[in-house]
Amino acid sequence: MSWKLYLDDKRSPLEQGFIIARNNNEAIKLVQENGMPIHVAFDYLLENESTTDYFAYWLHQQVRKGNLLPEGFTYSVHTAFLEGKQIIQKYMNEKVIPTNNEMRLNPSN
């Protein structure tokens, strides 16, 4: 199943086709039920002082276990909090995506 995840505690996506998760636990549950998404749209700050970098870290751990992101995977960050946007982009670009590419090239890791 090819699907897109929208992780935001308050807003809804402007375009059709996303499944919404209002917190990290909902996002994790959706991935466990539906497999890895083709796209993740990240907010950064969630209620109760939670942040979506937790979900990015969880994605990284899943990739390291061999649960790879699908071909053509993309992500976006729609938060107004510039520092949070930079945190998500840095983690996704330096950890999640390179690990996914490495695991795809060397599945025996």
PDB file of C-alpha atoms in Angstrom:
ATOM      1  CA  MET A   1       0.000   0.000   0.000  1.00  0.00           C
ATOM      2  CA  SER A   2       1.416   3.380  -1.008  1.00  0.00           C
ATOM      3  CA  TRP A   3       0.350   6.069   1.418  1.00  0.00           C
ATOM      4  CA  LYS A   4       1.297   9.513   2.745  1.00  0.00           C
ATOM      5  CA  LEU A   5       1.550  10.491   6.411  1.00  0.00           C
ATOM      6  CA  TYR A   6       0.717  13.956   7.765  1.00  0.00           C
ATOM      7  CA  LEU A   7       2.089  14.363  11.307  1.00  0.00           C
ATOM      8  CA  ASP A   8       0.596  17.454  12.956  1.00  0.00           C
ATOM      9  CA  ASP A   9      -1.322  17.921  16.188  1.00  0.00           C
ATOM     10  CA  LYS A  10      -3.689  20.632  14.908  1.00  0.00           C
ATOM     11  CA  ARG A  11      -3.584  21.326  11.180  1.00  0.00           C
ATOM     12  CA  SER A  12      -4.876  19.233   8.310  1.00  0.00           C
ATOM     13  CA  PRO A  13      -3.202  18.859   4.918  1.00  0.00           C
ATOM     14  CA  LEU A  14      -4.171  21.207   2.119  1.00  0.00           C
ATOM     15  CA  GLU A  15      -4.099  18.398  -0.434  1.00  0.00           C
ATOM     16  CA  GLN A  16      -5.948  15.089  -0.549  1.00  0.00           C
ATOM     17  CA  GLY A  17      -4.470  11.659   0.029  1.00  0.00           C
ATOM     18  CA  PHE A  18      -2.810  11.969   3.447  1.00  0.00           C
ATOM     19  CA  ILE A  19      -3.516   9.933   6.551  1.00  0.00           C
ATOM     20  CA  ILE A  20      -3.292  12.214   9.589  1.00  0.00           C
ATOM     21  CA  ALA A  21      -1.483  11.368  12.819  1.00  0.00           C
ATOM     22  CA  ARG A  22      -1.915  13.841  15.675  1.00  0.00           C
ATOM     23  CA  ASN A  23       1.052  12.579  17.709  1.00  0.00           C
ATOM     24  CA  ASN A  24       4.127  10.358  17.454  1.00  0.00           C
ATOM     25  CA  ASN A  25       2.360   7.282  18.824  1.00  0.00           C
ATOM     26  CA  GLU A  26      -0.401   7.548  16.204  1.00  0.00           C
ATOM     27  CA  ALA A  27       2.242   7.925  13.481  1.00  0.00           C
ATOM     28  CA  ILE A  28       4.094   4.832  14.698  1.00  0.00           C
ATOM     29  CA  LYS A  29       0.861   2.835  14.856  1.00  0.00           C
ATOM     30  CA  LEU A  30      -0.040   3.878  11.305  1.00  0.00           C
ATOM     31  CA  VAL A  31       3.358   2.737  10.009  1.00  0.00           C
ATOM     32  CA  GLN A  32       3.041  -0.555  11.865  1.00  0.00           C
ATOM     33  CA  GLU A  33      -0.397  -1.115  10.316  1.00  0.00           C
ATOM     34  CA  ASN A  34       0.253   0.193   6.772  1.00  0.00           C
ATOM     35  CA  GLY A  35       3.993  -0.178   6.205  1.00  0.00           C
ATOM     36  CA  MET A  36       6.413   2.619   5.451  1.00  0.00           C
ATOM     37  CA  PRO A  37       4.839   5.692   3.833  1.00  0.00           C
ATOM     38  CA  ILE A  38       5.929   7.121   0.484  1.00  0.00           C
ATOM     39  CA  HIS A  39       5.883  10.645   1.993  1.00  0.00           C
ATOM     40  CA  VAL A  40       5.922  12.124   5.500  1.00  0.00           C
ATOM     41  CA  ALA A  41       4.814  15.718   6.108  1.00  0.00           C
ATOM     42  CA  PHE A  42       6.265  16.794   9.463  1.00  0.00           C
ATOM     43  CA  ASP A  43       5.147  19.514  11.806  1.00  0.00           C
ATOM     44  CA  TYR A  44       7.715  19.943  14.583  1.00  0.00           C
ATOM     45  CA  LEU A  45       6.056  20.994  17.828  1.00  0.00           C
ATOM     46  CA  LEU A  46       3.238  18.824  19.116  1.00  0.00           C
ATOM     47  CA  GLU A  47       1.091  19.089  22.228  1.00  0.00           C
ATOM     48  CA  ASN A  48       2.594  18.272  25.629  1.00  0.00           C
ATOM     49  CA  GLU A  49       5.997  19.632  24.553  1.00  0.00           C
ATOM     50  CA  SER A  50       6.529  16.654  22.266  1.00  0.00           C
ATOM     51  CA  THR A  51       8.385  17.017  18.968  1.00  0.00           C
ATOM     52  CA  THR A  52       8.342  15.006  15.757  1.00  0.00           C
ATOM     53  CA  ASP A  53      12.074  14.383  15.840  1.00  0.00           C
ATOM     54  CA  TYR A  54      11.059  11.405  18.018  1.00  0.00           C
ATOM     55  CA  PHE A  55       9.206   9.949  15.035  1.00  0.00           C
ATOM     56  CA  ALA A  56      12.174  10.685  12.729  1.00  0.00           C
ATOM     57  CA  TYR A  57      14.413   8.805  15.192  1.00  0.00           C
ATOM     58  CA  TRP A  58      11.934   5.906  15.254  1.00  0.00           C
ATOM     59  CA  LEU A  59      11.952   5.821  11.423  1.00  0.00           C
ATOM     60  CA  HIS A  60      15.749   5.638  11.492  1.00  0.00           C
ATOM     61  CA  GLN A  61      15.620   2.683  13.884  1.00  0.00           C
ATOM     62  CA  GLN A  62      13.117   0.892  11.629  1.00  0.00           C
ATOM     63  CA  VAL A  63      15.327   1.388   8.588  1.00  0.00           C
ATOM     64  CA  ARG A  64      18.318   0.025  10.520  1.00  0.00           C
ATOM     65  CA  LYS A  65      16.226  -3.087  11.261  1.00  0.00           C
ATOM     66  CA  GLY A  66      15.627  -3.560   7.514  1.00  0.00           C
ATOM     67  CA  ASN A  67      12.174  -1.967   7.278  1.00  0.00           C
ATOM     68  CA  LEU A  68      13.175   0.197   4.311  1.00  0.00           C
ATOM     69  CA  LEU A  69      11.492   3.306   2.997  1.00  0.00           C
ATOM     70  CA  PRO A  70       9.860   2.773  -0.404  1.00  0.00           C
ATOM     71  CA  GLU A  71      11.542   3.800  -3.650  1.00  0.00           C
ATOM     72  CA  GLY A  72      10.721   7.447  -4.294  1.00  0.00           C
ATOM     73  CA  PHE A  73      10.286   8.309  -0.611  1.00  0.00           C
ATOM     74  CA  THR A  74      10.069  12.028   0.110  1.00  0.00           C
ATOM     75  CA  TYR A  75       9.395  14.174   3.142  1.00  0.00           C
ATOM     76  CA  SER A  76       8.458  17.769   3.866  1.00  0.00           C
ATOM     77  CA  VAL A  77       8.479  19.951   6.966  1.00  0.00           C
ATOM     78  CA  HIS A  78       5.652  22.456   7.310  1.00  0.00           C
ATOM     79  CA  THR A  79       6.396  23.867  10.760  1.00  0.00           C
ATOM     80  CA  ALA A  80       6.672  27.608  11.326  1.00  0.00           C
ATOM     81  CA  PHE A  81       9.443  26.939  13.890  1.00  0.00           C
ATOM     82  CA  LEU A  82      12.644  27.407  11.857  1.00  0.00           C
ATOM     83  CA  GLU A  83      14.938  25.621  14.332  1.00  0.00           C
ATOM     84  CA  GLY A  84      12.588  22.631  14.410  1.00  0.00           C
ATOM     85  CA  LYS A  85      12.501  22.512  10.622  1.00  0.00           C
ATOM     86  CA  GLN A  86      16.296  22.455  10.541  1.00  0.00           C
ATOM     87  CA  ILE A  87      16.414  19.658  13.139  1.00  0.00           C
ATOM     88  CA  ILE A  88      14.060  17.429  11.118  1.00  0.00           C
ATOM     89  CA  GLN A  89      15.795  18.185   7.810  1.00  0.00           C
ATOM     90  CA  LYS A  90      19.249  17.509   9.261  1.00  0.00           C
ATOM     91  CA  TYR A  91      18.179  14.219  10.852  1.00  0.00           C
ATOM     92  CA  MET A  92      16.328  12.979   7.778  1.00  0.00           C
ATOM     93  CA  ASN A  93      19.114  14.022   5.388  1.00  0.00           C
ATOM     94  CA  GLU A  94      22.042  12.826   7.518  1.00  0.00           C
ATOM     95  CA  LYS A  95      20.619   9.729   9.211  1.00  0.00           C
ATOM     96  CA  VAL A  96      17.378   8.313   7.852  1.00  0.00           C
ATOM     97  CA  ILE A  97      17.841   8.629   4.083  1.00  0.00           C
ATOM     98  CA  PRO A  98      21.576   7.674   4.006  1.00  0.00           C
ATOM     99  CA  THR A  99      20.886   4.646   6.217  1.00  0.00           C
ATOM    100  CA  ASN A 100      18.003   3.638   3.960  1.00  0.00           C
ATOM    101  CA  ASN A 101      20.235   3.934   0.881  1.00  0.00           C
ATOM    102  CA  GLU A 102      23.046   1.964   2.556  1.00  0.00           C
ATOM    103  CA  MET A 103      20.669  -0.806   3.653  1.00  0.00           C
ATOM    104  CA  ARG A 104      19.203  -0.968   0.138  1.00  0.00           C
ATOM    105  CA  LEU A 105      22.698  -1.361  -1.359  1.00  0.00           C
ATOM    106  CA  ASN A 106      23.963  -3.747   1.347  1.00  0.00           C
ATOM    107  CA  PRO A 107      20.966  -5.700   2.686  1.00  0.00           C
ATOM    108  CA  SER A 108      23.185  -7.981   4.758  1.00  0.00           C
ATOM    109  CA  ASN A 109      23.951  -5.139   7.261  1.00  0.00           C
TER     110      ASN A 109
END
